[in-house]
Amino acid sequence: MKAGKNRRLVHSFRDAARGIWHCVRNERNFRVHLCALINVIIFGLLWDIGRDAWLAVIICFTLVLSAELFNTAIELICDKIAPGFDRLIGLIKDISAAAVLVTALFAAVAGAVIFIPKLLESPSTALWLLLTAPLSLMIILLAGR
């Protein structure tokens, strides 16, 4: 009995990983968010942003990536239900995308509160950020379909 429950648990983690991998491979915006996450981690480590700031970063990226996953799921459901144009389905997709946008904008505000003072303290690192962040963003965008 216990082995069966463990197997179901393993399968549920595998299924969730498959969903994440689908978004990594097929959703450009998900890759953009991952790129931002990687940059934030790098600069958080470089500037030793502190425990409270790390907690805020973790919460923000959990919310943004989760919103993007939900948005993708909603879009897939909508496309299955109404493969052609449907005004209501379009509105549902727009609202779902808006949820991601709102989440990402507020995460960016939190990031600004954390990182702008660090940027002002270290202008040479700020220059490195300005030069490398667009490069890593291009790599992430070009890596997908």
Tab-separated table of C-alpha atoms in Angstrom:
chain	number	residue	atom	x	y	z
A	1	MET	CA	0.000	0.000	0.000
A	2	LYS	CA	2.715	2.466	0.950
A	3	ALA	CA	4.751	1.706	-2.202
A	4	GLY	CA	1.728	2.629	-4.326
A	5	LYS	CA	1.353	5.987	-2.586
A	6	ASN	CA	5.060	6.716	-3.033
A	7	ARG	CA	4.812	5.827	-6.715
A	8	ARG	CA	1.878	8.229	-7.151
A	9	LEU	CA	3.862	10.944	-5.392
A	10	VAL	CA	6.830	10.361	-7.692
A	11	HIS	CA	4.509	10.485	-10.715
A	12	SER	CA	2.959	13.756	-9.547
A	13	PHE	CA	6.422	15.347	-9.257
A	14	ARG	CA	7.334	13.981	-12.688
A	15	ASP	CA	4.142	15.412	-14.182
A	16	ALA	CA	4.816	18.810	-12.601
A	17	ALA	CA	8.378	18.786	-13.940
A	18	ARG	CA	7.001	17.988	-17.397
A	19	GLY	CA	4.733	21.034	-17.140
A	20	ILE	CA	7.634	23.277	-16.158
A	21	TRP	CA	9.788	21.865	-18.943
A	22	HIS	CA	6.977	22.507	-21.454
A	23	CYS	CA	6.959	26.166	-20.450
A	24	VAL	CA	10.753	26.404	-20.596
A	25	ARG	CA	10.750	24.980	-24.131
A	26	ASN	CA	7.640	26.659	-25.533
A	27	GLU	CA	6.898	29.869	-23.655
A	28	ARG	CA	9.162	32.809	-24.478
A	29	ASN	CA	7.879	34.887	-21.558
A	30	PHE	CA	8.668	32.085	-19.120
A	31	ARG	CA	12.249	32.088	-20.417
A	32	VAL	CA	12.389	35.874	-20.027
A	33	HIS	CA	11.336	35.517	-16.386
A	34	LEU	CA	13.946	32.795	-15.856
A	35	CYS	CA	16.588	35.065	-17.358
A	36	ALA	CA	15.566	37.825	-14.970
A	37	LEU	CA	15.724	35.345	-12.088
A	38	ILE	CA	19.246	34.278	-13.042
A	39	ASN	CA	20.385	37.910	-13.240
A	40	VAL	CA	18.793	38.731	-9.883
A	41	ILE	CA	20.472	35.711	-8.264
A	42	ILE	CA	23.860	36.713	-9.675
A	43	PHE	CA	23.562	40.302	-8.481
A	44	GLY	CA	22.042	39.284	-5.160
A	45	LEU	CA	25.091	37.122	-4.547
A	46	LEU	CA	27.517	39.808	-5.738
A	47	TRP	CA	25.997	42.444	-3.483
A	48	ASP	CA	25.124	40.178	-0.537
A	49	ILE	CA	21.603	41.586	-0.365
A	50	GLY	CA	20.699	40.074	3.005
A	51	ARG	CA	18.198	37.541	4.268
A	52	ASP	CA	15.084	39.738	4.117
A	53	ALA	CA	15.834	40.831	0.555
A	54	TRP	CA	16.427	37.204	-0.475
A	55	LEU	CA	13.071	36.285	1.021
A	56	ALA	CA	11.402	39.054	-1.006
A	57	VAL	CA	13.195	37.903	-4.171
A	58	ILE	CA	12.116	34.291	-3.607
A	59	ILE	CA	8.498	35.293	-3.007
A	60	CYS	CA	8.428	37.595	-6.034
A	61	PHE	CA	9.856	35.022	-8.422
A	62	THR	CA	7.633	32.282	-7.049
A	63	LEU	CA	4.633	34.488	-7.754
A	64	VAL	CA	5.798	35.557	-11.223
A	65	LEU	CA	6.711	32.055	-12.402
A	66	SER	CA	3.517	30.604	-10.926
A	67	ALA	CA	1.433	33.292	-12.626
A	68	GLU	CA	3.131	32.484	-15.929
A	69	LEU	CA	2.424	28.754	-15.450
A	70	PHE	CA	-1.241	29.457	-14.658
A	71	ASN	CA	-1.481	31.786	-17.659
A	72	THR	CA	-0.097	29.086	-19.942
A	73	ALA	CA	-2.531	26.525	-18.541
A	74	ILE	CA	-5.477	28.889	-19.029
A	75	GLU	CA	-4.398	29.659	-22.602
A	76	LEU	CA	-4.095	25.945	-23.411
A	77	ILE	CA	-7.544	25.243	-21.977
A	78	CYS	CA	-9.014	28.157	-23.934
A	79	ASP	CA	-7.382	26.974	-27.171
A	80	LYS	CA	-8.799	23.477	-26.602
A	81	ILE	CA	-12.304	24.764	-25.874
A	82	ALA	CA	-12.451	27.337	-28.670
A	83	PRO	CA	-9.768	26.780	-31.337
A	84	GLY	CA	-11.091	29.627	-33.488
A	85	PHE	CA	-11.611	33.245	-32.564
A	86	ASP	CA	-13.995	33.839	-29.684
A	87	ARG	CA	-14.356	37.273	-28.101
A	88	LEU	CA	-14.940	35.950	-24.580
A	89	ILE	CA	-12.033	33.492	-24.822
A	90	GLY	CA	-9.849	36.380	-26.013
A	91	LEU	CA	-10.883	38.426	-22.982
A	92	ILE	CA	-10.158	35.496	-20.652
A	93	LYS	CA	-6.674	35.166	-22.162
A	94	ASP	CA	-6.095	38.923	-21.873
A	95	ILE	CA	-7.074	38.905	-18.193
A	96	SER	CA	-4.829	35.915	-17.543
A	97	ALA	CA	-1.921	37.693	-19.232
A	98	ALA	CA	-2.711	40.832	-17.226
A	99	ALA	CA	-2.325	38.836	-14.014
A	100	VAL	CA	1.201	37.916	-15.083
A	101	LEU	CA	1.950	41.517	-16.004
A	102	VAL	CA	0.723	42.876	-12.654
A	103	THR	CA	2.743	40.254	-10.772
A	104	ALA	CA	5.874	40.958	-12.808
A	105	LEU	CA	5.532	44.740	-12.440
A	106	PHE	CA	5.247	44.531	-8.672
A	107	ALA	CA	8.188	42.111	-8.576
A	108	ALA	CA	10.154	44.683	-10.585
A	109	VAL	CA	9.214	47.387	-8.069
A	110	ALA	CA	10.410	45.146	-5.222
A	111	GLY	CA	13.601	44.500	-7.191
A	112	ALA	CA	14.113	48.222	-7.667
A	113	VAL	CA	13.744	48.834	-3.925
A	114	ILE	CA	16.345	46.135	-3.248
A	115	PHE	CA	18.807	46.788	-6.059
A	116	ILE	CA	18.802	50.515	-6.879
A	117	PRO	CA	20.610	51.437	-3.649
A	118	LYS	CA	23.169	48.694	-4.401
A	119	LEU	CA	23.609	49.995	-7.948
A	120	LEU	CA	24.249	53.491	-6.640
A	121	GLU	CA	26.861	52.149	-4.206
A	122	SER	CA	28.697	50.220	-6.947
A	123	PRO	CA	28.663	51.995	-10.327
A	124	SER	CA	31.159	49.581	-11.929
A	125	THR	CA	28.864	46.639	-11.200
A	126	ALA	CA	25.953	48.669	-12.532
A	127	LEU	CA	27.838	49.086	-15.808
A	128	TRP	CA	28.465	45.321	-15.938
A	129	LEU	CA	24.735	44.744	-15.353
A	130	LEU	CA	23.772	47.064	-18.178
A	131	LEU	CA	26.159	45.264	-20.542
A	132	THR	CA	25.458	41.636	-19.582
A	133	ALA	CA	21.731	41.559	-18.781
A	134	PRO	CA	20.639	42.302	-22.379
A	135	LEU	CA	23.101	39.682	-23.642
A	136	SER	CA	21.740	36.993	-21.339
A	137	LEU	CA	18.190	38.003	-22.273
A	138	MET	CA	18.993	37.587	-25.979
A	139	ILE	CA	20.522	34.156	-25.332
A	140	ILE	CA	17.406	33.008	-23.459
A	141	LEU	CA	15.068	34.364	-26.149
A	142	LEU	CA	17.023	32.818	-29.001
A	143	ALA	CA	17.309	29.454	-27.246
A	144	GLY	CA	13.594	28.744	-27.705
A	145	ARG	CA	11.383	28.376	-30.675
